CSV table of C-alpha atoms and ligand atoms in Angstrom, one decimal:
chain,number,residue,atom,x,y,z
A,1,MET,CA,16.1,15.3,-2.9
A,2,ALA,CA,16.2,16.6,-6.4
A,3,LEU,CA,14.3,13.6,-7.6
A,4,ARG,CA,11.5,14.3,-5.3
A,5,THR,CA,11.0,17.8,-6.6
A,6,LEU,CA,9.9,16.2,-9.9
A,7,VAL,CA,6.7,15.1,-8.1
A,8,THR,CA,4.0,17.7,-8.2
A,9,ARG,CA,3.1,18.5,-4.6
A,10,LYS,CA,-0.6,18.5,-4.0
A,11,SER,CA,-2.6,18.8,-0.9
A,12,LEU,CA,-3.4,15.5,0.8
A,13,GLY,CA,-7.0,14.7,1.8
A,14,ASN,CA,-8.2,12.2,4.4
A,15,LEU,CA,-6.3,8.9,4.6
A,16,GLY,CA,-3.5,10.5,2.5
A,17,LEU,CA,-5.5,9.7,-0.7
A,18,GLY,CA,-4.9,13.3,-2.1
A,19,PHE,CA,-8.0,14.4,-3.9
A,20,ARG,CA,-9.3,17.5,-5.7
A,21,GLN,CA,-12.5,18.7,-7.2
A,22,LEU,CA,-12.7,18.8,-11.0
A,23,ARG,CA,-15.9,20.2,-12.4
A,24,GLY,CA,-17.7,19.0,-9.3
A,25,LEU,CA,-16.2,15.5,-9.7
A,26,GLN,CA,-13.8,14.3,-7.0
A,27,THR,CA,-10.5,13.1,-8.5
A,28,TYR,CA,-7.2,12.0,-6.9
A,29,SER,CA,-3.6,13.0,-7.0
A,30,LEU,CA,-0.3,11.3,-6.3
A,31,PRO,CA,0.6,11.7,-2.7
A,32,ASP,CA,4.2,12.8,-1.9
A,33,LEU,CA,6.5,10.3,-0.3
A,34,PRO,CA,7.4,11.1,3.3
A,35,TYR,CA,11.1,10.4,2.6
A,36,ASP,CA,13.6,10.6,-0.3
A,37,TYR,CA,13.6,7.9,-2.9
A,38,GLY,CA,17.1,6.7,-1.8
A,39,ALA,CA,16.3,6.8,1.9
A,40,LEU,CA,15.3,3.1,2.2
A,41,GLU,CA,18.6,1.8,0.8
A,42,PRO,CA,20.1,-0.8,1.0
A,43,ALA,CA,16.8,-2.6,1.7
A,44,ILE,CA,15.0,-1.0,-1.3
A,45,SER,CA,16.9,0.8,-4.0
A,46,GLY,CA,16.2,4.4,-4.9
A,47,GLU,CA,15.6,3.4,-8.5
A,48,ILE,CA,12.8,1.0,-7.5
A,49,MET,CA,11.2,3.6,-5.2
A,50,GLN,CA,11.3,6.3,-7.9
A,51,LEU,CA,9.8,4.1,-10.6
A,52,HIS,CA,7.3,2.6,-8.2
A,53,HIS,CA,6.0,6.0,-7.1
A,54,GLN,CA,6.4,8.1,-10.2
A,55,LYS,CA,5.4,5.6,-12.8
A,56,HIS,CA,3.4,2.8,-11.2
A,57,HIS,CA,1.4,4.6,-8.5
A,58,GLN,CA,0.9,7.6,-10.9
A,59,ALA,CA,-0.6,5.3,-13.5
A,60,TYR,CA,-3.1,4.0,-11.0
A,61,VAL,CA,-4.1,7.5,-10.1
A,62,THR,CA,-4.3,8.6,-13.8
A,63,ASN,CA,-6.4,5.6,-14.8
A,64,TYR,CA,-8.6,5.9,-11.7
A,65,ASN,CA,-9.4,9.5,-12.5
A,66,LYS,CA,-10.1,8.6,-16.1
A,67,ALA,CA,-12.5,5.8,-15.1
A,68,LEU,CA,-14.2,8.1,-12.6
A,69,GLU,CA,-14.7,10.8,-15.2
A,70,GLN,CA,-16.1,8.2,-17.6
A,71,LEU,CA,-18.4,6.9,-14.9
A,72,ASP,CA,-19.7,10.4,-14.2
A,73,ALA,CA,-20.5,10.9,-17.9
A,74,ALA,CA,-22.1,7.4,-18.3
A,75,THR,CA,-24.2,7.9,-15.1
A,76,ALA,CA,-25.4,11.3,-16.3
A,77,LYS,CA,-26.5,9.6,-19.6
A,78,GLY,CA,-28.1,6.6,-17.8
A,79,ASP,CA,-25.7,4.4,-19.8
A,80,SER,CA,-25.6,1.3,-17.6
A,81,HIS,CA,-23.6,-0.8,-20.1
A,82,THR,CA,-20.7,1.6,-19.8
A,83,VAL,CA,-21.1,1.8,-16.0
A,84,ALA,CA,-20.8,-2.0,-15.9
A,85,LYS,CA,-17.8,-2.0,-18.2
A,86,LEU,CA,-16.0,0.5,-16.0
A,87,LEU,CA,-16.3,-1.5,-12.7
A,88,SER,CA,-13.1,-3.6,-13.1
A,89,ALA,CA,-11.0,-0.5,-14.0
A,90,LEU,CA,-12.4,1.3,-10.9
A,91,LYS,CA,-11.6,-1.6,-8.7
A,92,PHE,CA,-8.1,-2.2,-10.1
A,93,ASN,CA,-6.9,1.4,-10.3
A,94,GLY,CA,-8.8,2.6,-7.2
A,95,GLY,CA,-7.4,-0.3,-5.2
A,96,GLY,CA,-3.9,0.4,-6.6
A,97,HIS,CA,-4.2,4.0,-5.4
A,98,ILE,CA,-5.5,3.0,-1.9
A,99,ASN,CA,-2.9,0.2,-1.5
A,100,HIS,CA,0.1,2.2,-2.5
A,101,SER,CA,-0.9,5.3,-0.4
A,102,ILE,CA,-0.8,2.9,2.6
A,103,PHE,CA,2.4,1.2,1.5
A,104,TRP,CA,4.5,4.4,1.4
A,105,LYS,CA,3.5,5.1,5.0
A,106,ASN,CA,4.3,1.5,6.0
A,107,LEU,CA,8.0,2.2,5.2
A,108,ALA,CA,10.5,4.5,6.9
A,109,PRO,CA,14.3,5.0,6.7
A,110,VAL,CA,16.2,3.2,9.5
A,111,LYS,CA,17.4,6.6,10.9
A,112,GLU,CA,13.7,7.5,11.3
A,113,GLY,CA,12.8,4.3,13.1
A,114,GLY,CA,12.3,2.0,10.2
A,115,GLY,CA,12.5,-1.6,11.3
A,116,GLU,CA,12.1,-0.8,15.0
A,117,PRO,CA,9.7,-3.3,16.5
A,118,PRO,CA,6.3,-2.0,17.6
A,119,HIS,CA,5.9,-0.7,21.1
A,120,GLY,CA,2.6,-0.3,23.0
A,121,SER,CA,-0.6,-2.1,22.4
A,122,LEU,CA,0.2,-3.4,18.9
A,123,GLY,CA,3.3,-5.1,20.2
A,124,TRP,CA,1.3,-6.8,22.9
A,125,ALA,CA,-1.4,-7.8,20.5
A,126,ILE,CA,1.1,-9.4,18.1
A,127,ASP,CA,2.7,-11.4,21.0
A,128,ASN,CA,-0.8,-12.5,22.2
A,129,HIS,CA,-2.1,-13.4,18.8
A,130,PHE,CA,0.9,-14.9,17.0
A,131,GLY,CA,3.2,-15.8,19.9
A,132,SER,CA,6.0,-13.4,18.8
A,133,MET,CA,7.0,-10.9,16.2
A,134,GLU,CA,9.2,-13.6,14.6
A,135,VAL,CA,6.2,-15.9,14.1
A,136,LEU,CA,4.2,-13.0,12.5
A,137,VAL,CA,7.1,-12.1,10.2
A,138,GLN,CA,7.6,-15.8,9.2
A,139,LYS,CA,3.9,-16.1,8.5
A,140,MET,CA,3.7,-13.0,6.3
A,141,ASN,CA,6.9,-13.9,4.4
A,142,THR,CA,5.6,-17.5,3.8
A,143,GLU,CA,2.2,-16.2,2.6
A,144,GLY,CA,3.7,-13.4,0.5
A,145,ALA,CA,6.1,-15.7,-1.2
A,146,ALA,CA,3.4,-18.3,-1.9
A,147,LEU,CA,1.0,-15.8,-3.5
A,148,GLN,CA,0.8,-16.6,-7.2
A,149,GLY,CA,1.2,-13.8,-9.6
A,150,SER,CA,0.8,-10.3,-8.2
A,151,GLY,CA,-0.8,-9.1,-5.0
A,152,TRP,CA,-0.3,-8.0,-1.4
A,153,VAL,CA,0.2,-9.6,2.0
A,154,TRP,CA,-1.4,-7.7,4.9
A,155,LEU,CA,-1.5,-7.4,8.6
A,156,GLY,CA,-4.8,-6.0,9.5
A,157,VAL,CA,-7.2,-5.7,12.4
A,158,ASP,CA,-10.9,-6.6,12.5
A,159,LYS,CA,-12.3,-3.5,14.0
A,160,GLU,CA,-15.4,-5.3,15.3
A,161,LEU,CA,-13.8,-8.4,16.8
A,162,LYS,CA,-10.6,-6.4,17.7
A,163,THR,CA,-8.4,-9.2,16.4
A,164,LEU,CA,-5.3,-9.2,14.2
A,165,VAL,CA,-5.4,-11.0,10.8
A,166,VAL,CA,-2.9,-11.9,8.2
A,167,GLN,CA,-4.4,-12.0,4.7
A,168,THR,CA,-3.4,-11.9,1.1
A,169,THR,CA,-5.2,-10.1,-1.7
A,170,GLU,CA,-4.7,-10.6,-5.5
A,171,ASN,CA,-3.8,-7.9,-8.0
A,172,GLN,CA,-4.7,-4.5,-6.5
A,173,ASP,CA,-7.6,-5.7,-4.4
A,174,PRO,CA,-7.6,-3.7,-1.1
A,175,LEU,CA,-7.8,-5.6,2.2
A,176,VAL,CA,-11.4,-4.5,2.7
A,177,SER,CA,-12.4,-6.8,-0.2
A,178,LYS,CA,-11.7,-9.7,2.2
A,179,GLY,CA,-14.0,-8.4,4.9
A,180,ALA,CA,-15.9,-5.1,5.5
A,181,ASN,CA,-14.5,-4.8,9.0
A,182,LEU,CA,-10.8,-5.3,8.1
A,183,VAL,CA,-8.5,-2.3,8.5
A,184,PRO,CA,-5.0,-2.5,7.1
A,185,LEU,CA,-2.1,-1.9,9.5
A,186,LEU,CA,0.7,-3.0,7.2
A,187,GLY,CA,0.6,-4.0,3.6
A,188,ILE,CA,3.5,-5.4,1.6
A,189,ASP,CA,3.5,-5.1,-2.1
A,190,VAL,CA,4.6,-8.4,-3.7
A,191,TRP,CA,4.2,-7.3,-7.3
A,192,GLU,CA,7.4,-7.8,-9.3
A,193,HIS,CA,7.6,-4.1,-9.9
A,194,ALA,CA,8.2,-3.7,-6.1
A,195,TYR,CA,11.5,-5.7,-6.1
A,196,TYR,CA,12.6,-7.0,-9.5
A,197,LEU,CA,15.2,-4.4,-10.4
A,198,GLN,CA,17.1,-5.2,-7.2
A,199,TYR,CA,16.1,-8.8,-6.2
A,200,LYS,CA,15.3,-10.2,-9.6
A,201,ASN,CA,13.0,-13.2,-9.2
A,202,VAL,CA,13.9,-13.9,-5.6
A,203,ARG,CA,10.8,-12.5,-3.8
A,204,PRO,CA,11.7,-14.2,-0.5
A,205,ASP,CA,14.9,-12.1,-0.3
A,206,TYR,CA,12.9,-8.9,-0.8
A,207,LEU,CA,10.4,-10.0,1.9
A,208,LYS,CA,13.3,-10.8,4.2
A,209,ASN,CA,14.9,-7.4,3.8
A,210,ILE,CA,11.8,-5.2,3.8
A,211,TRP,CA,11.3,-5.7,7.5
A,212,LYS,CA,14.4,-3.6,8.1
A,213,VAL,CA,12.5,-0.5,6.9
A,214,ILE,CA,9.0,-1.2,8.1
A,215,ASN,CA,7.3,1.7,9.9
A,216,TRP,CA,5.8,0.1,12.9
A,217,LYS,CA,5.0,3.4,14.4
A,218,PHE,CA,2.4,4.1,11.7
A,219,ALA,CA,0.9,0.6,12.1
A,220,GLY,CA,0.7,1.1,15.9
A,221,GLU,CA,-1.1,4.4,15.5
A,222,VAL,CA,-3.8,2.9,13.3
A,223,TYR,CA,-4.2,-0.1,15.6
A,224,ALA,CA,-4.5,2.2,18.7
A,225,LYS,CA,-7.2,4.2,16.8
A,226,GLU,CA,-9.2,1.1,16.0
A,227,CYS,CA,-8.7,-0.7,19.3
A,228,PRO,CA,-8.5,2.1,21.9
B,301,FE2,FE1,3.3,-1.6,-6.4
């Protein structure tokens, strides 16, 4: 618990992407984790969770805010060269903030229901679409393990077609970059920083164990909202 108090508590805005106004410009802040750093052990170590949240996610937030402030200044001056130069930093750091804000909610300690299979409409949809939960897990593990370099593997829903999708994205690209109608239900971070301290180079072992702390309740709530 003491470790968590090191994190500055700030109010959370919509979608948990805490934001604040700075001289009229909207900037973002690091959202609190909804559990202690060590609460996901043994599946994910407290050391990984603390570094991942306090260092990696914080860096995306810091650099996103910096790029937004530079964009604001460049736009005010009509400096289109600088605006163009900032786009990749905005995509990378903005995506990093969006993705990690979802990721923390996708996890839960076992004693709070982590790893408990989804009930209700999402459970039915998974069975209908993939055949079974085991098939879905196998598919996400295979695609997550095969992703070259850094990125994410997602279970999402197409909010127009009302169908489930499994998709991977590279680097910090958010799921919406693969389709404007795609809404993330569950994203698994397969960057080395998410597992290396505990699993070394064996990404498949990390993928195998993370299901023990997946928060299906959150995914089910998002699904029910998109597919009422
Ligand atoms: Fe990460």
